[in-house]
Every structure is written in structure tokens, then in C-alpha cells.
Amino acid sequence: MSKRYYLCDILGDGTEENPFRPAVADHGVNWSGEVSTGDDGRPNKNFALAVVATNNHGKLLSDSRIDPLPEFPLDGKISAMHTAAKNGLTTAMQKRGIPTDLLSTSDGYREAIRGIGRYLNPNFHENNFDVSE
Amino acid sequence: MAVFVQDTFSGESENVDLTAHTGEVGASWTVIFGYPSCRLSAASGTVYSSGTPGNGAYASGVPASSEYDVEADVSDPASTGIAGRTSTTATTFYHARNNGTEWQLYKFVSGTATLLGSYADSYSGTKRLKLQIRDAAKKVFVDGVERISSGDNSITDAGRAGIRLILNNTVPRIDNFLATDLSGGGSQVGSDFAVVYDIRAQIYSDFAAAYDIRQTVSSDFQTVYDIFTSVSSDFEARFNILASISSDFACVYDIRQEASGDFEVVFDMHQLASSDFVTLYDMGGRVDSDFEVVFDIKTQTVRVRRSGLRLSLGLGL
């Protein structure tokens, strides 16, 4: 089982039967999601950051509502990523309207994930964002 | 840790409404805004649904701050859970439960539901479910194992601790409710604090020591683990240091035989260490699995070797 970060659409209407949730939630995987909401409890962004633990990331990769972030060590340097993975990260962020300047101000993948999380929640910290394998 | 709610749900007649019951500590119950109440089973001393789905209630006990733990025994059939930061005026709370196939962490804000995380597990029997509420993280533990962690903090008021039963089912499902906050835990240790583990026989199972330090350590703090024989399973020592350390802090691990499982030491430091902080691992034996030492230092150290952190590893392989 491995963990991977994703950006994904938010599904649901906020009822108990159909709660707001990241799209990864509908794939039967273990996950934790960062969903930014307003004072009324409704999402104020149209996407969520999710960390997923599963043996099969393939079913997520084939869902157009879900954009995978690079499968790369959290403590690795972005400059050490393959170009395709780096471009994928940039594209996924741009698709969701996340400023990509944080990729140029820091070289760490951890800082990139933290920056994405803090775009949704100013108090986000990757160490408090996890799910059991 | 101080208990501000405790209820074993015992000593009542059959089918008593939960709001007519008073538990052991801070446990007069009020229905969560907009929800029907729950009822008690006299035979088993547990809580069950009252006949309408979506029951919920919060206890009268007031936590010392917005950071506290809520826990209870929950039994199948599922869709039973616990709540924290429960508003007394709105359908607003964090909620941990199992829906029959997975453990879930929810937030409800003015009745709007958002699922924050899930962990697949269709359990049977009874599980101990804990919702740990801190500003930095909301964590769900099942039988002591962390399953979900979320950084969401959109509900900030301390609120109350509560319970919630989703399905209409008269099978008893919640028992031994407990809520504890971070107050109390004893007073300051004004002199030296020393713990020596002089273990000369084999430890056949897990070895765990937890130091939950919430007050200032103003004198020396020393722990020595002098383990002469093997630990057959995991070895874990955890230091949750929430207050400052103004004097020396020393930990010595003198392990002369093998540790067959994981070896983990965690220093979760939230405050200042203004004097020496020394850990020594003098291991004569081997560790057959993971060896992990984590220093999670959340605030400034006055001086770390003047110019930086020095890590020395001497591995006699």
C-alpha cells in the first residue's frame, strides 16, 4: 500500500446522504482531504487536496475528476523530479487556479504540498494530514 | 488530563430518554440542535436510537479549552459515533463514526455535512473510538490506533462532547463515554525527576513508555532504560512535552540485547528547551526492524550547538 497526493473535484450537496467530499472518497480507498469551507459550511473552493493510501492508485488515475500529484518522496527536491512529473505538478496546480510561484520560491516537494494545503487552509501542515495504510 | 464528562449509562429503567439521565461526571444530556434524542437500555447500560434516524446529544460538562478528547465504546451495527466541539445553538460539530464499511471523520457546520476522511474497516463487536481534537489536527483513533488525521479547524468554539446515532436501530451501541481536556495532570515537579528502567529479563511483548509533560520541568529530568535482555516486539518511548524545560533533560537507552520489532522514540516538543537536551542510545544488540527517533520540535531552542544541530551516529555493525 502506498500514499499519494491528489487534487480533485468536490462532490456532494452537503446533506448527510450526500456530503461534500473529495472525489477520491467514491473509490473505496483510505483517504484524508483538505476541503476549504465558508461560514455556512459549504465549500468555497471547487477542489480539495487529498492524501490516499491504497494498493491500487490506478482506479483514481483513470478518473477525470482527479488529478494526481507526482509520486515522489515528500522530502525530495522538485529539481530532482523528472520533467514530466514536474510539468504534471504545475499543470495540476494551474488547472485548479493555485499560484505556481511557490514552486519557484522553494525546491522541496514538502513545501509544495504545504503551499497547496495552505491555499485551502492557512493552518495546514502536512504532518497533520494523513490516513492509515 | 482532566475528565469533564464520564457516563457509563447505567442505573436507569428501560427505554429512558437520555435527556432524563445523569451520568457520573458532567453528564446531563441535551439534544443536539435539530435532532431527536436517544434512549437507554437498562439491561446493557448503553445508548440506542429512539426511533428516528439522526439522533444526537451533547453532555453538560464544559471543557477547559477547545482542545480535548472524546471517546466511547461503539458496537455494531455501525453508524454510531461521537462528537466534539458540538455547538449548543446550531447543528455544528466534528463527528467520528463507522458507517458499516469505513471509519469516517465528518464536520457538520450549520447542518451542512463534509466528509474529511475515511478508513476502510467493516468491524464487528465493540471498538474503542476516540476523537482527538486539537487546533492543529482532528484525529480518529480506533482501539488506540490512529486512522485518520485532518488539519481542518473551521469549527473553533470549544462546544461540548457528544454522541450521535445515525440509523434507527434499537440495538444498544454506545457505552463508557469519556471526555478529557488538557487541564490538570498534576502540578510542577520542583526537584529532580528520574526514572530508571532496570530490566533484566526478557520482554515478550511491546514495550511502551509515554511521558505526557504538561508543566514546566524546572530541574533535571532523566530517564534511563537499562535493558539487559531482548524486547520481543515493538519498543516505543514517547515524550509529549507541552511545557518548557528549563533545566537538563537526559534520556539514556542502554539496550544490551536485540529489539525484535520496531524501535521508536518520539520527542514531541511544543515549548522551549532552554538548557541541555541529551539523548544517548548505547545499543549493544541489534534492532531487527525499523529504528526511528523523531524530534518534533515546535518552538525555538535557545542554543543548538551554537551554530546548528549535530547528529552523531556510531553504529557498531
XYZ file of C-alpha atoms in Angstrom:
450
model
C 0.000 0.000 0.000
C 1.346 3.408 -0.884
C 0.299 7.001 -0.287
C -0.103 9.665 -2.888
C -1.448 13.197 -3.023
C -4.227 14.283 -5.364
C -6.139 17.396 -6.327
C -9.735 16.552 -7.076
C -13.244 17.846 -7.538
C -15.580 18.175 -4.591
C -18.731 16.084 -4.829
C -21.980 16.195 -2.886
C -24.602 18.670 -1.773
C -23.885 18.863 1.949
C -26.665 16.578 3.092
C -25.890 13.627 5.301
C -26.792 11.243 2.490
C -24.599 13.110 0.012
C -21.972 15.034 1.999
C -19.414 17.316 0.443
C -16.332 15.182 -0.130
C -13.282 14.884 -2.391
C -13.874 12.742 -5.477
C -11.348 10.185 -4.177
C -13.897 9.263 -1.488
C -16.004 7.359 -4.012
C -13.258 4.866 -4.850
C -13.252 2.839 -1.638
C -9.753 3.930 -0.641
C -8.363 5.226 2.636
C -8.056 8.983 2.409
C -7.931 12.306 4.207
C -8.969 15.511 2.475
C -8.498 19.224 2.901
C -11.806 20.845 1.950
C -11.983 24.606 2.383
C -15.399 25.764 3.555
C -17.037 29.075 4.424
C -19.006 30.095 7.480
C -22.037 28.268 6.120
C -20.102 25.007 5.854
C -20.227 24.978 2.073
C -17.010 24.640 0.045
C -15.529 27.957 -1.027
C -13.156 26.307 -3.483
C -14.202 23.817 -6.127
C -11.422 21.344 -5.395
C -9.797 19.539 -2.497
C -6.336 18.256 -1.663
C -6.372 14.601 -0.671
C -3.860 12.045 0.522
C -4.783 8.496 -0.399
C -3.450 5.192 0.892
C -4.267 2.241 -1.343
C -2.786 -0.701 -3.190
C -4.437 0.413 -6.379
C -3.998 4.023 -7.419
C -4.924 3.041 -10.956
C -8.640 3.484 -10.456
C -8.004 7.041 -9.289
C -5.718 7.826 -12.186
C -8.464 6.972 -14.668
C -10.986 9.354 -13.059
C -11.048 12.674 -14.899
C -12.197 14.460 -11.737
C -8.966 13.522 -10.010
C -5.515 14.920 -10.792
C -2.585 13.000 -9.324
C 0.357 14.881 -7.916
C 3.784 13.351 -8.503
C 4.562 10.092 -6.777
C 7.700 11.477 -5.227
C 9.317 11.499 -1.759
C 7.944 14.288 0.383
C 11.459 15.283 1.367
C 12.717 15.177 -2.208
C 13.681 18.220 -4.217
C 11.491 19.296 -7.079
C 14.607 19.948 -9.100
C 15.276 16.223 -8.878
C 11.890 15.314 -10.391
C 11.605 14.075 -13.923
C 10.483 16.887 -16.171
C 7.205 15.142 -16.937
C 6.361 14.841 -13.246
C 7.288 18.454 -12.608
C 5.172 19.574 -15.521
C 2.323 17.428 -14.227
C 2.510 19.149 -10.862
C 2.483 22.584 -12.479
C -0.396 21.652 -14.775
C -2.480 20.229 -11.933
C -1.985 23.400 -9.896
C -2.764 25.680 -12.811
C -5.918 23.705 -13.612
C -7.161 24.437 -10.084
C -6.050 28.059 -10.074
C -3.326 27.540 -7.478
C -0.443 30.014 -7.812
C 2.612 28.157 -9.025
C 5.097 30.725 -7.808
C 5.617 28.640 -4.687
C 7.372 26.115 -6.893
C 9.985 28.697 -7.742
C 10.435 30.027 -4.209
C 11.085 26.615 -2.704
C 12.611 23.472 -4.111
C 11.146 20.992 -1.663
C 8.183 18.804 -2.555
C 7.114 19.035 1.095
C 6.942 22.816 0.803
C 4.943 22.481 -2.407
C 2.360 20.232 -0.728
C 2.295 22.594 2.248
C 1.766 25.536 -0.066
C -1.132 23.822 -1.825
C -2.642 22.897 1.523
C -2.314 26.430 2.834
C -4.034 27.757 -0.247
C -7.040 25.889 1.142
C -6.360 26.182 4.867
C -3.864 28.716 6.279
C -3.157 26.366 9.182
C -2.459 23.342 7.002
C 0.539 21.232 7.891
C 1.365 18.063 6.029
C 2.289 16.288 9.287
C -1.320 16.640 10.458
C -2.781 15.428 7.188
C -2.690 11.676 6.993
C -4.575 8.409 6.798
C -3.585 4.966 7.962
C -2.447 2.384 5.415
C -5.723 15.272 31.676
C -8.928 16.093 33.458
C -12.189 14.253 32.960
C -15.043 16.646 32.243
C -17.603 14.077 31.067
C -17.988 10.466 32.099
C -21.033 8.273 31.646
C -21.471 4.506 31.801
C -25.207 4.887 31.070
C -26.137 2.544 33.887
C -28.717 2.549 36.657
C -31.746 3.601 34.639
C -35.046 1.984 33.747
C -35.567 0.543 30.294
C -36.119 2.998 27.459
C -35.407 6.114 29.496
C -34.791 9.163 27.358
C -31.114 10.147 27.515
C -32.055 13.712 28.434
C -33.639 12.386 31.644
C -30.452 10.608 32.648
C -27.463 11.937 34.570
C -24.119 10.199 34.314
C -21.121 10.149 36.617
C -19.323 13.380 35.635
C -20.694 16.348 33.684
C -23.213 14.116 32.005
C -26.607 15.733 31.858
C -27.572 15.440 28.215
C -29.209 17.861 25.795
C -30.281 17.003 22.263
C -28.095 18.413 19.523
C -29.869 21.288 17.816
C -32.489 19.939 15.450
C -32.044 16.284 16.369
C -34.279 13.832 18.223
C -32.960 12.313 21.415
C -31.646 8.849 22.258
C -32.739 6.238 24.775
C -31.077 3.968 27.281
C -31.091 0.225 27.574
C -31.384 -0.781 31.212
C -30.219 -4.316 30.530
C -26.896 -3.408 28.993
C -26.419 0.160 30.226
C -25.896 1.542 26.764
C -27.419 4.124 24.434
C -29.510 3.388 21.385
C -31.592 5.237 18.868
C -35.039 6.471 19.822
C -36.820 5.550 16.633
C -35.970 8.430 14.343
C -32.711 8.469 12.383
C -30.047 11.011 13.211
C -30.191 11.082 16.987
C -27.695 13.151 18.869
C -26.986 14.700 22.229
C -24.238 16.626 23.962
C -23.154 16.425 27.569
C -23.239 19.260 30.082
C -19.576 19.050 31.015
C -17.621 22.091 29.850
C -14.047 21.531 28.652
C -11.282 23.780 29.945
C -10.359 24.705 26.381
C -11.271 23.828 22.818
C -8.651 21.055 22.781
C -9.851 17.776 24.263
C -10.507 14.082 23.619
C -13.857 12.338 23.277
C -14.080 8.553 23.381
C -16.572 5.734 23.809
C -17.160 2.047 23.174
C -19.130 1.664 19.965
C -20.723 -1.581 18.875
C -22.068 -2.885 15.612
C -24.372 -2.449 13.818
C -22.497 0.619 12.765
C -23.362 4.240 12.103
C -22.742 5.125 15.690
C -20.292 7.762 16.729
C -19.043 10.538 18.935
C -18.847 14.290 18.524
C -16.696 17.169 19.668
C -16.863 20.970 19.586
C -20.596 20.459 19.487
C -22.470 23.728 19.315
C -25.325 24.270 21.757
C -27.163 26.524 19.303
C -26.560 25.007 15.864
C -26.043 21.671 14.142
C -22.296 22.171 14.207
C -19.710 19.629 15.378
C -16.879 17.283 14.420
C -18.033 13.685 14.234
C -16.225 10.324 14.152
C -18.100 7.141 13.344
C -18.183 3.914 11.369
C -20.829 3.658 8.638
C -20.653 -0.111 8.328
C -17.770 -0.221 5.885
C -15.372 2.509 6.992
C -14.377 4.783 9.851
C -15.200 8.355 8.975
C -14.393 11.858 10.142
C -17.039 14.464 9.433
C -17.619 18.091 10.104
C -21.120 19.485 10.292
C -21.432 23.254 10.050
C -24.963 24.596 10.474
C -26.220 21.222 9.296
C -24.015 21.068 6.195
C -22.026 17.840 6.134
C -18.465 17.500 4.834
C -16.594 14.213 4.916
C -12.962 14.899 5.862
C -11.538 11.402 5.700
C -12.233 7.706 5.832
C -10.502 4.425 6.616
C -11.976 1.195 5.260
C -12.895 -1.283 8.011
C -16.141 -3.227 8.390
C -15.790 -4.130 12.022
C -17.786 -6.375 14.288
C -18.077 -6.469 18.052
C -17.104 -3.457 20.102
C -14.385 -0.923 19.380
C -12.966 1.941 21.402
C -13.399 5.039 19.263
C -11.581 8.272 20.129
C -11.834 11.696 18.535
C -8.801 13.765 19.469
C -9.487 17.452 18.960
C -6.609 19.873 18.702
C -6.425 23.116 16.767
C -3.702 21.641 14.579
C -5.382 18.318 13.895
C -8.528 16.265 14.397
C -7.592 12.627 14.734
C -9.635 9.456 14.799
C -8.283 6.524 16.798
C -9.772 3.012 16.764
C -8.649 0.746 19.599
C -5.738 3.112 20.170
C -4.534 3.163 16.552
C -4.629 6.433 14.624
C -6.632 6.009 11.421
C -7.452 9.496 10.134
C -5.820 12.879 10.697
C -7.222 16.152 9.372
C -5.910 19.683 9.716
C -9.391 21.178 9.430
C -10.095 23.752 12.132
C -13.114 25.552 10.752
C -15.070 24.834 13.942
C -13.140 26.660 16.652
C -15.514 27.058 19.587
C -14.901 24.566 22.382
C -18.508 23.440 22.358
C -19.321 20.196 24.114
C -18.660 16.494 23.796
C -21.490 14.430 22.375
C -22.804 11.265 20.790
C -24.647 10.601 17.591
C -26.544 7.581 16.237
C -27.386 7.697 12.585
C -29.596 4.684 11.941
C -32.891 3.873 13.588
C -31.917 0.745 15.459
C -32.737 -0.261 18.990
C -29.640 -2.397 19.428
C -27.522 -0.779 22.162
C -24.463 0.752 20.669
C -22.650 3.350 22.803
C -21.132 2.814 26.223
C -18.424 4.103 28.573
C -18.390 7.660 27.276
C -15.440 9.732 28.383
C -14.221 13.256 27.599
C -10.946 14.634 28.888
C -9.341 18.023 28.427
C -5.737 19.095 28.794
C -6.048 20.765 32.190
C -4.759 19.316 35.421
C -2.414 16.403 35.219
C -0.658 17.250 38.449
C 1.486 20.151 39.404
C 5.032 21.142 38.760
C 7.893 18.859 39.701
C 10.145 21.116 41.725
C 13.067 18.813 42.108
C 14.878 16.275 40.004
C 12.742 13.762 38.152
C 14.437 10.478 37.449
C 13.073 7.265 36.023
C 15.219 4.186 35.777
C 14.093 1.065 33.978
C 16.477 -1.667 35.033
C 15.067 -4.602 33.104
C 16.994 -7.833 33.340
C 14.501 -10.327 31.972
C 13.104 -10.634 28.507
C 10.129 -8.520 27.481
C 7.949 -10.787 25.392
C 5.594 -8.192 24.032
C 5.520 -4.491 23.244
C 7.354 -2.062 25.494
C 5.855 1.395 25.591
C 6.533 4.344 27.842
C 4.768 7.648 27.446
C 5.705 10.861 29.212
C 2.995 13.441 28.878
C 4.681 16.540 30.272
C 2.308 19.475 30.572
C 4.036 21.547 33.230
C 7.419 23.152 33.441
C 10.385 20.927 34.175
C 12.486 23.273 36.255
C 15.072 20.813 37.419
C 16.789 17.855 35.868
C 14.710 15.280 34.036
C 16.364 11.960 33.446
C 15.162 8.634 32.124
C 17.369 5.602 31.860
C 16.401 2.438 30.050
C 18.920 -0.198 31.045
C 17.568 -3.248 29.283
C 19.723 -6.300 29.661
C 17.724 -8.703 27.570
C 15.679 -8.669 24.433
C 12.402 -6.971 23.643
C 10.459 -9.433 21.539
C 8.176 -6.901 19.961
C 7.932 -3.160 19.472
C 9.761 -0.726 21.739
C 8.284 2.700 21.974
C 9.014 5.690 24.153
C 7.105 8.870 23.644
C 7.714 12.245 25.227
C 4.837 14.656 24.746
C 6.422 17.805 26.076
C 3.877 20.592 26.150
C 5.644 22.811 28.666
C 9.100 24.288 28.826
C 12.207 22.537 30.059
C 14.384 24.948 31.944
C 16.980 22.519 33.152
C 18.767 19.489 31.804
C 16.829 16.758 30.057
C 18.574 13.456 29.586
C 17.473 10.134 28.172
C 19.725 7.119 28.086
C 18.829 3.935 26.248
C 21.287 1.224 27.170
C 19.963 -1.805 25.361
C 22.228 -4.792 25.529
C 20.246 -7.268 23.503
C 18.086 -7.269 20.439
C 14.787 -5.497 19.866
C 12.891 -7.783 17.518
C 10.257 -5.277 16.482
C 10.196 -1.612 15.706
C 12.170 0.746 17.937
C 10.635 4.168 18.102
C 11.326 7.174 20.244
C 9.335 10.338 19.744
C 10.042 13.716 21.266
C 7.045 15.886 20.551
C 8.272 19.212 21.886
C 5.923 22.132 21.932
C 7.917 24.506 24.081
C 11.317 25.858 24.797
C 14.254 23.740 25.929
C 16.487 26.335 27.489
C 19.156 24.041 28.822
C 20.899 20.884 27.723
C 18.892 18.218 25.939
C 20.781 14.968 25.599
C 19.737 11.572 24.322
C 22.132 8.674 24.236
C 21.453 5.355 22.557
C 24.020 2.825 23.661
C 22.845 -0.287 21.934
C 24.861 -3.432 22.352
C 22.381 -5.574 20.484
C 20.543 -5.331 17.269
C 17.199 -3.966 16.121
C 15.560 -6.374 13.705
C 13.035 -3.942 12.339
C 12.638 -0.200 11.979
C 14.641 2.133 14.228
C 13.112 5.545 14.382
C 13.776 8.568 16.502
C 11.654 11.615 15.878
C 12.311 15.041 17.294
C 9.283 17.145 16.540
C 10.444 20.470 17.942
C 7.747 23.063 17.552
C 9.479 26.051 19.023
C 12.830 27.687 19.317
C 15.727 26.119 21.144
C 17.928 28.664 22.830
C 21.100 27.178 21.514
C 21.694 24.153 19.389
C 25.437 23.645 19.436
C 25.707 27.359 18.763
C 25.508 27.018 15.033
C 23.372 24.071 14.205
C 22.070 20.664 15.060
C 24.683 17.961 15.396
C 23.766 14.378 14.868
C 26.265 11.677 15.623
C 25.742 8.093 14.660
C 28.087 5.409 15.897
C 26.943 2.097 14.573
C 28.953 -0.905 15.679
C 27.971 -3.278 12.948
